[in-house]
Short mmCIF file of C-alpha atoms in Angstrom, two decimals:
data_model
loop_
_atom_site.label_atom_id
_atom_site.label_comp_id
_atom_site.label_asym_id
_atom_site.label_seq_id
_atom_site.Cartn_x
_atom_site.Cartn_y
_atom_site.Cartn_z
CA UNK A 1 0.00 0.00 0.00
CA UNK A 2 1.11 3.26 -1.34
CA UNK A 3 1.50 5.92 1.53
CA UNK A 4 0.35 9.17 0.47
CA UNK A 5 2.87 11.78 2.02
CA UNK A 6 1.12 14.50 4.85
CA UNK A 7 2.06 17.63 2.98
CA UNK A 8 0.56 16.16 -0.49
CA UNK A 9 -2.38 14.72 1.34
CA UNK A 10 -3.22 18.28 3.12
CA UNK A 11 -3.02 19.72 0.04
CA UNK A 12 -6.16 17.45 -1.72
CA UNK A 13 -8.14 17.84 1.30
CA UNK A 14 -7.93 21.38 0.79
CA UNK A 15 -8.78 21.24 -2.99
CA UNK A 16 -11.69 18.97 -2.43
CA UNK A 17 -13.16 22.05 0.48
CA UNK A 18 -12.47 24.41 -2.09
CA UNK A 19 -14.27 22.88 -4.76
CA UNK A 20 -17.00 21.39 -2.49
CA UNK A 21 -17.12 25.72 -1.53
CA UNK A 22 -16.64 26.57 -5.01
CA UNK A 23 -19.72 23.89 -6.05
CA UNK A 24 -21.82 25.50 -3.35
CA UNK A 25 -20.98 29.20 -4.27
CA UNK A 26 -22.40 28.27 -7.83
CA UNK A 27 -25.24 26.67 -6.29
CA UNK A 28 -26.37 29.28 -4.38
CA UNK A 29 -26.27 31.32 -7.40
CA UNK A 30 -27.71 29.67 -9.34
CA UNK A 31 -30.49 29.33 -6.57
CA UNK A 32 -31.22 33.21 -6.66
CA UNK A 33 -30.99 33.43 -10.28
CA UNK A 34 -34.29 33.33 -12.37
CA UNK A 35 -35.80 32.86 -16.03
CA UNK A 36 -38.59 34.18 -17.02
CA UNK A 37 -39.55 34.04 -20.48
CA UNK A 38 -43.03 34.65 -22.62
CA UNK A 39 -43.95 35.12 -26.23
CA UNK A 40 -44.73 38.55 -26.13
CA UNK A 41 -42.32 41.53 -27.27
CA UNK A 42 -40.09 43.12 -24.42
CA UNK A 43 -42.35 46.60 -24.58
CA UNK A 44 -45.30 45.16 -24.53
CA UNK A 45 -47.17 45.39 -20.74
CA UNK A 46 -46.12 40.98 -20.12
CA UNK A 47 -42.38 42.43 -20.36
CA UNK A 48 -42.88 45.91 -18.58
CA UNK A 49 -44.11 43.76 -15.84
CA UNK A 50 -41.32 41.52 -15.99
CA UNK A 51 -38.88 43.97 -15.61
CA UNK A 52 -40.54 45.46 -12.68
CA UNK A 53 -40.99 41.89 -11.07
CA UNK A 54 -37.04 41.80 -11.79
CA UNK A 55 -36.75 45.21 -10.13
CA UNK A 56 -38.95 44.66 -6.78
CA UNK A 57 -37.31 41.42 -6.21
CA UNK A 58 -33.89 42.77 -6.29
CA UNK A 59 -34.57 45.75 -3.99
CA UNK A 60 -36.67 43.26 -1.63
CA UNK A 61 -33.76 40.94 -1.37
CA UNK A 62 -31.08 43.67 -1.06
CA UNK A 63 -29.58 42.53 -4.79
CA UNK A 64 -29.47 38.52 -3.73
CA UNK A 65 -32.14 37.78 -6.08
CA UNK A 66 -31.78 38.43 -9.92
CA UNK A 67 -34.17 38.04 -12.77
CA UNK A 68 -33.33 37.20 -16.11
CA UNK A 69 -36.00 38.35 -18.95
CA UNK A 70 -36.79 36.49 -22.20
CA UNK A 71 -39.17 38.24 -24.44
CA UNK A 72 -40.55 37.59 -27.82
CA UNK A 73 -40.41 33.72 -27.53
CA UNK A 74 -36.53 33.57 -27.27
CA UNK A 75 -36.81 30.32 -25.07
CA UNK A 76 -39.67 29.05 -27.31
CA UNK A 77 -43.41 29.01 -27.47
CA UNK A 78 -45.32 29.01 -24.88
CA UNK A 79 -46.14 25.04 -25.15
CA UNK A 80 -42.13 24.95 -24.79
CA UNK A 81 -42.16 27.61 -22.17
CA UNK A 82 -44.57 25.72 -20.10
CA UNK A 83 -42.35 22.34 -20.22
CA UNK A 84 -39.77 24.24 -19.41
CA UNK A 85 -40.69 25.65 -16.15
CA UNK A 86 -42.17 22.07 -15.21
CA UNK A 87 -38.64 20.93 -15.69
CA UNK A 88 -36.85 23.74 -13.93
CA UNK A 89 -34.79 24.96 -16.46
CA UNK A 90 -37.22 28.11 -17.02
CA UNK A 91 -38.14 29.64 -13.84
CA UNK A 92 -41.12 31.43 -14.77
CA UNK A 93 -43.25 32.42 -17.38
CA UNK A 94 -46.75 34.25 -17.82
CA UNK A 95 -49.44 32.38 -20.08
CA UNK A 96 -52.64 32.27 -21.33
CA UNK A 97 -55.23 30.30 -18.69
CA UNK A 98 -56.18 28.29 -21.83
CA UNK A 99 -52.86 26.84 -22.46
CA UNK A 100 -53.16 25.36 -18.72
CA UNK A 101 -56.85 23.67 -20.00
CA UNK A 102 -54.54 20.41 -20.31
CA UNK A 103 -53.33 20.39 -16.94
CA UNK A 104 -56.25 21.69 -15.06
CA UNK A 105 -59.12 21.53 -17.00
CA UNK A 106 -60.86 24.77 -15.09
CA UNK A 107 -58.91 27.45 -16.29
CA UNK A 108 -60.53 26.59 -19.87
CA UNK A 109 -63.51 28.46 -18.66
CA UNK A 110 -61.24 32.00 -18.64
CA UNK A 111 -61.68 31.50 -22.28
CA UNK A 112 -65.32 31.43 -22.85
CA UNK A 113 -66.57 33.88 -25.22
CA UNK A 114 -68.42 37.14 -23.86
CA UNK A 115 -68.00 35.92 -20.19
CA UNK A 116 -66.74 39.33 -19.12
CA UNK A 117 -67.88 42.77 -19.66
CA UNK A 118 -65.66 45.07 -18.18
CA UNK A 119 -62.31 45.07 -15.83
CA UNK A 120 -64.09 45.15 -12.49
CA UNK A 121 -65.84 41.62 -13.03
CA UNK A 122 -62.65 39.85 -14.48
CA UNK A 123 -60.92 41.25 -11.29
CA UNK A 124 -63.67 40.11 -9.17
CA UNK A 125 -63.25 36.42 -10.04
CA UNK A 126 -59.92 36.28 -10.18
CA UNK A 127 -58.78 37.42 -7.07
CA UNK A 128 -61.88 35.80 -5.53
CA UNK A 129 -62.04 31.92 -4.40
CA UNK A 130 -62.65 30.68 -7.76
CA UNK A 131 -59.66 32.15 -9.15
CA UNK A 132 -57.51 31.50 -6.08
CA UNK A 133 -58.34 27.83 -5.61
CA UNK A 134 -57.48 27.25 -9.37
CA UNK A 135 -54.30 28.54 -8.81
CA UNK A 136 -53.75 25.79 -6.06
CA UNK A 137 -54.35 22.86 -8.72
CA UNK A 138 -51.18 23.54 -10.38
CA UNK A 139 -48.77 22.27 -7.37
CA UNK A 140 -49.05 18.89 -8.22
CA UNK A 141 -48.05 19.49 -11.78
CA UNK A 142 -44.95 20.97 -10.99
CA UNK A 143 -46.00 24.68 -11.21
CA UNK A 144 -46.50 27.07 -8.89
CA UNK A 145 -49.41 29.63 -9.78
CA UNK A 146 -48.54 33.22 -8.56
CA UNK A 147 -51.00 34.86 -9.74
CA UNK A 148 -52.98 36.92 -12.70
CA UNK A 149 -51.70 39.53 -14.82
CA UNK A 150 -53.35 41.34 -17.05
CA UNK A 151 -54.40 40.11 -21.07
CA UNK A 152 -56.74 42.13 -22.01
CA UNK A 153 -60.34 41.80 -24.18
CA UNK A 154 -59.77 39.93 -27.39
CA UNK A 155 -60.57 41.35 -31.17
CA UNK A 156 -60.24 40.36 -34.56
CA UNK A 157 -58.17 41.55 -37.19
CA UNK A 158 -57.57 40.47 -40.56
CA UNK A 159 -56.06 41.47 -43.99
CA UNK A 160 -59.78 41.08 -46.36
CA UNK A 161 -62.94 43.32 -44.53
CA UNK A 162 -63.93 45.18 -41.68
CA UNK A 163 -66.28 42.50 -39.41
CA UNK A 164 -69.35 44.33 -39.34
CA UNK A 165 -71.35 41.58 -38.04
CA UNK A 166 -72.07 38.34 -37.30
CA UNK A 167 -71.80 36.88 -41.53
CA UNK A 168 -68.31 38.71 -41.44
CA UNK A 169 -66.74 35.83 -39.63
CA UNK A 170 -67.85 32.73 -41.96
CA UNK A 171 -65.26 32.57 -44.14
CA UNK A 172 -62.20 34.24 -42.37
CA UNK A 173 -59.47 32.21 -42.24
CA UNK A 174 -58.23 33.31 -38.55
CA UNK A 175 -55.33 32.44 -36.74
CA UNK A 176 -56.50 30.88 -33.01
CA UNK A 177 -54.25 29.71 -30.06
CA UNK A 178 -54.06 26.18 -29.94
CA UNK A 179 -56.90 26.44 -26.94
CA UNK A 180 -60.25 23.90 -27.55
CA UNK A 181 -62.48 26.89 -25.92
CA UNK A 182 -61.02 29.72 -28.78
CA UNK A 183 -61.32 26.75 -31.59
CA UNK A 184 -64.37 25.79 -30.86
CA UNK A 185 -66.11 29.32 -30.06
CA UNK A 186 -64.99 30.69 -33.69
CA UNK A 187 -65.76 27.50 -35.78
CA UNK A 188 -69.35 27.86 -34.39
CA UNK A 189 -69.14 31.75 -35.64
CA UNK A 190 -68.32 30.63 -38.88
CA UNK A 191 -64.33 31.17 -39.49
CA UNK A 192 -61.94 28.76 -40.64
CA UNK A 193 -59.73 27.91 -37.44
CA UNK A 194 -56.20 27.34 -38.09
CA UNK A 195 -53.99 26.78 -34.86
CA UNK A 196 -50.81 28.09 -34.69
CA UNK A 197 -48.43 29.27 -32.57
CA UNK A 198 -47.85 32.88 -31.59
CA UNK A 199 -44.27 33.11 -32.61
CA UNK A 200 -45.53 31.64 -36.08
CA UNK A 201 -48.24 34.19 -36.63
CA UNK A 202 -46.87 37.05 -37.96
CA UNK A 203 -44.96 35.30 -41.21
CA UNK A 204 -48.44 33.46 -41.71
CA UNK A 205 -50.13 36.75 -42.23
CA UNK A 206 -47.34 38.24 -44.41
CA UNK A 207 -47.77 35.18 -46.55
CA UNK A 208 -51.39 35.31 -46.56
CA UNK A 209 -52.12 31.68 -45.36
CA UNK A 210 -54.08 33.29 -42.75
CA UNK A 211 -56.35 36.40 -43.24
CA UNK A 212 -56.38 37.05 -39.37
CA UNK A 213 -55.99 37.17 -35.88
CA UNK A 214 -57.16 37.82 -32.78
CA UNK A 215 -55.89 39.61 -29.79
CA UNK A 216 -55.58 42.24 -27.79
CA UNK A 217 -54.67 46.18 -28.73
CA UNK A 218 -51.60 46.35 -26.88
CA UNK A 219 -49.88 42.55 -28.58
CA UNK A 220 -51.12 43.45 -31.91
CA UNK A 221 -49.25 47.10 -31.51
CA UNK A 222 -46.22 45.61 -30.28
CA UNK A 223 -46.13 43.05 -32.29
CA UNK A 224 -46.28 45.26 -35.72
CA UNK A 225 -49.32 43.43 -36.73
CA UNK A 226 -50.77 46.46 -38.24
CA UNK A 227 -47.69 46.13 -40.97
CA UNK A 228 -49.83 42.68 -42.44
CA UNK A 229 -53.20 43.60 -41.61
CA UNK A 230 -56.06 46.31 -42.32
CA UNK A 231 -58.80 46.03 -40.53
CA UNK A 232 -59.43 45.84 -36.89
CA UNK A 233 -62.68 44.89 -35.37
CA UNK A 234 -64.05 46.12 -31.51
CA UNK A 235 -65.18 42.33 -30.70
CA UNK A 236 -64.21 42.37 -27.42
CA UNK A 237 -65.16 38.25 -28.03
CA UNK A 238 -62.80 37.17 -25.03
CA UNK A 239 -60.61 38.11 -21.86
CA UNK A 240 -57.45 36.78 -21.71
CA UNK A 241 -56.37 36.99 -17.67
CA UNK A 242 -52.50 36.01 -17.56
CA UNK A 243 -51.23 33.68 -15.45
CA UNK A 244 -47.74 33.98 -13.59
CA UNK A 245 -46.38 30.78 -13.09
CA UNK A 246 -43.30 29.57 -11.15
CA UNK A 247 -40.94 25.99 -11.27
CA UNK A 248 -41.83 23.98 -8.40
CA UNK A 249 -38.42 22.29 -8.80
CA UNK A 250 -36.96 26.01 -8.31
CA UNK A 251 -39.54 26.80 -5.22
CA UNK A 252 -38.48 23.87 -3.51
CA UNK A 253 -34.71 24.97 -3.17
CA UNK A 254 -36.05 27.97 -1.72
CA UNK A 255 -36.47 28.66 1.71
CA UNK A 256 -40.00 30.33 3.18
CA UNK A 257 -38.42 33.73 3.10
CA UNK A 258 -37.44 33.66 -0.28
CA UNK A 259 -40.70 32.40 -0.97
CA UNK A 260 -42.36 35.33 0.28
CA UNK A 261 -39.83 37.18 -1.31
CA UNK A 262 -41.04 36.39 -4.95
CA UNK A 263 -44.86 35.99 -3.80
CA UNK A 264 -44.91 39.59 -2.75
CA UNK A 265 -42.68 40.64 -5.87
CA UNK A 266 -45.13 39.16 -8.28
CA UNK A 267 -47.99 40.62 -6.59
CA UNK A 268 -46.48 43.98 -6.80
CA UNK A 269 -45.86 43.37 -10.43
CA UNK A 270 -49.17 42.15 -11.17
CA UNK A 271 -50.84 45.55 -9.49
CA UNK A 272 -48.28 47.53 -11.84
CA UNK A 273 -48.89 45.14 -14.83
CA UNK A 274 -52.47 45.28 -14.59
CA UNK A 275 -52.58 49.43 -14.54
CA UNK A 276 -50.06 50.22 -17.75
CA UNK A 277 -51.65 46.90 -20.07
CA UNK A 278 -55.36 48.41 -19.29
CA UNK A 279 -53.52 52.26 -19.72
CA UNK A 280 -51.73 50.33 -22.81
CA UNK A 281 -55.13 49.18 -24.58
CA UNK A 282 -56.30 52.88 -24.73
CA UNK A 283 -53.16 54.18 -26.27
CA UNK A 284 -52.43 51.36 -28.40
CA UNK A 285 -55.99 51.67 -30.17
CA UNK A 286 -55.13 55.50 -30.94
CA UNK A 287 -51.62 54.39 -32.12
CA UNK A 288 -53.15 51.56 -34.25
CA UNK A 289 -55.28 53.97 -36.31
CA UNK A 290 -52.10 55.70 -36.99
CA UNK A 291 -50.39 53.25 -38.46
CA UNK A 292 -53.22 53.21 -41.07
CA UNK A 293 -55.20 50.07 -39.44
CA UNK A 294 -58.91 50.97 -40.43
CA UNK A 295 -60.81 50.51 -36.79
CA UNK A 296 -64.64 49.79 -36.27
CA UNK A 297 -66.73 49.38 -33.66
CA UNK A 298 -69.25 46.18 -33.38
CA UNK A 299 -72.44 47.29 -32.57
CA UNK A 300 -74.27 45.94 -29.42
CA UNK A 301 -77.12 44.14 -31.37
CA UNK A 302 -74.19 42.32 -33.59
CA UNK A 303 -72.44 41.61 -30.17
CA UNK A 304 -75.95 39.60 -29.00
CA UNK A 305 -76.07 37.87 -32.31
CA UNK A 306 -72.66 36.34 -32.37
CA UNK A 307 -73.60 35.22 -28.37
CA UNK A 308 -76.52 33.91 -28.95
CA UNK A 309 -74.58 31.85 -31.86
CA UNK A 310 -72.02 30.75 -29.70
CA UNK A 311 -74.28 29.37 -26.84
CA UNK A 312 -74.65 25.72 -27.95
CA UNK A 313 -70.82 25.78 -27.87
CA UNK A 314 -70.50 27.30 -24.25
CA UNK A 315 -73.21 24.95 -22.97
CA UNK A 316 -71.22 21.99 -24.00
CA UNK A 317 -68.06 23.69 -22.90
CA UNK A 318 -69.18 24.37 -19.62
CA UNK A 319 -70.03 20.79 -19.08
CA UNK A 320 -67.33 19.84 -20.21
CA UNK A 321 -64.72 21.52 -18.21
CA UNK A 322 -66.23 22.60 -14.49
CA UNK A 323 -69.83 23.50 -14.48
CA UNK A 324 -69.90 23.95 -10.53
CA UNK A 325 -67.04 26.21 -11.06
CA UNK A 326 -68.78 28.30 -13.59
CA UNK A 327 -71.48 28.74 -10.82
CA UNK A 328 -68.64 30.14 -8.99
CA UNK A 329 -67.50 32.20 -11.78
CA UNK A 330 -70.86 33.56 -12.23
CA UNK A 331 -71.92 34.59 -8.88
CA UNK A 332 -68.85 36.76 -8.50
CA UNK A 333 -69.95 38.22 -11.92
CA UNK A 334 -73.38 39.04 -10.70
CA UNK A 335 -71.78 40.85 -7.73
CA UNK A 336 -70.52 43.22 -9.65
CA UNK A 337 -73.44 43.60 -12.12
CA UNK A 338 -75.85 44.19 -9.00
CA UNK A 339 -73.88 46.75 -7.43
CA UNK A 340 -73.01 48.95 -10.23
#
């Protein structure tokens, strides 16, 4: 046996507690270091209130904790985006409730059409129980919901005629997110649904295998979408909360302060995010008709018409995906309705 001498064996031990130091240094880095990525463009509300999510959590953990922003799909879609953060290699990201449909079924019924008529009821049900408790159903999927940013309402765009009313829609050949609720809503208006990512969409308008979109003001402004389409239509068809999401494989290295740390960060985020993307769909509109988009208002009669067409497809839907929490979802609604 092969004695190694004292002087040579000090001098390993040391290396191993410097690299076991070293190894932990990077760990603990790495620990208060965070992703978050989305689709949408880094001046668009999702990545104003990114950056201030950055900015709180910094200056609440005296510059420990860092955030890393992602716009405009640089990580991926959001399908990717979503995977991602389940697998910890994305911290964060801020999505559509619809694209959650497949993991918890109930947040498909944020994306029925003409559920919400104004700010004050989304905001009612989503910080209210029903919107809370879905949150919760995420854990065991490997994501931990945060809380709800701010969308916007929905409307239609496209490159061939102003949508006037209801007979408008048959025909279109509209871009929808790859949501069952969104397909299934416009197929029973009439359009031809084609699925697509957003990160694809604004190539398939330039080459004309779509006519149109829908979204809202402030992601068709930021996105340019007024350089490949004409006409913009006041539908106002759906509300699109957004959902802040977190890794669970990243929460559980944390400890309960740093927890609270990024709870309270994103909640001050989603207070700021909520103000400039509702700020952000006035402005955006005004800015739209400046870049030469031709803008019309849907009349409240047409507005009936397309819901009345639509609610065969919503009865089945709600069925479908949680009628006891629609009853939820409604109730909160009617709050709000009787007091105003």
């Amino acid at each position: 046996m092969k004695f190694i001498p004292k002087a040579l064996a000090a001098l390993l031990c040391s290396s191993a507690l410097l690299l076991s130091a070293a190894s932990q240094a990077v760990e603990e880095i790495n620990r208060h270091n965070f992703k978050v990525a989305f689709v949408q463009a880094k001046d668009h509300p999702h990545g104003l209130g990114a950056n201030k999510f950055a900015e709180i959590l910094k200056e609440k953990s005296d510059g420990k904790m860092k955030v890393m922003v992602f716009a405009s799909g640089t990580l991926g879609g959001d399908a990717q985006v979503i995977s991602s953060v389940q697998g910890g290699t994305v911290d964060m990201t801020l999505v559509t409730p619809g694209l959650l449909s497949g993991i918890e079924k109930g947040f498909a019924l944020y994306g029925l059409p003409f559920l919400f008529q104004n700010s004050a009821e989304v905001d009612a049900v989503l910080d209210g129980p029903a919107g809370q408790n879905l949150l919760t159903t995420l854990e065991p999927h490997g994501l931990i919901g945060l809380g709800y940013w701010d969308h916007g309402f929905r409307h239609v765009t496209n490159s061939k005629h102003p949508v006037q009313k209801l007979e408008d829609i048959k025909g279109l050949k509209l871009r929808l997110q790859q949501i069952p609720t969104a397909i299934e809503s416009f197929k029973a208006l009439g359009a031809n649904v084609v699925p697509l990512s957003f990160t694809e969409l604004y190539t398939a308008m330039e080459t004309r295998t779509v006519d149109g979109q829908e979204n809202p003001l402030a992601a068709i402004e930021t996105s340019k979408f007024y350089e490949v389409q004409k006409y913009l239509s006041l539908t106002g068809h759906f509300y699109d909360p957004l959902v802040a999401i977190f890794s669970k494989r990243t929460w559980d290295k944390l400890n309960e302060t740093e927890r609270e740390l990024v709870r309270s960060a994103s909640l001050e985020a989603q207070a700021y995010e909520r103000k400039v993307s509702r700020e952000m769909a006035v402005s955006s509109r005004e800015a739209l008709a400046k870049h030469g988009m031709q803008i019309n208002e849907v009349a409240p009669e047409e507005i009936e018409r397309m819901r009345e067409q639509v609610r065969p497809t919503v009865e089945k839907l709600v069925a479908e995906y949680g009628p006891a929490l629609m009853d939820e979802m409604n109730a909160e609604i009617a709050k709000v309705r009787n007091a105003q």
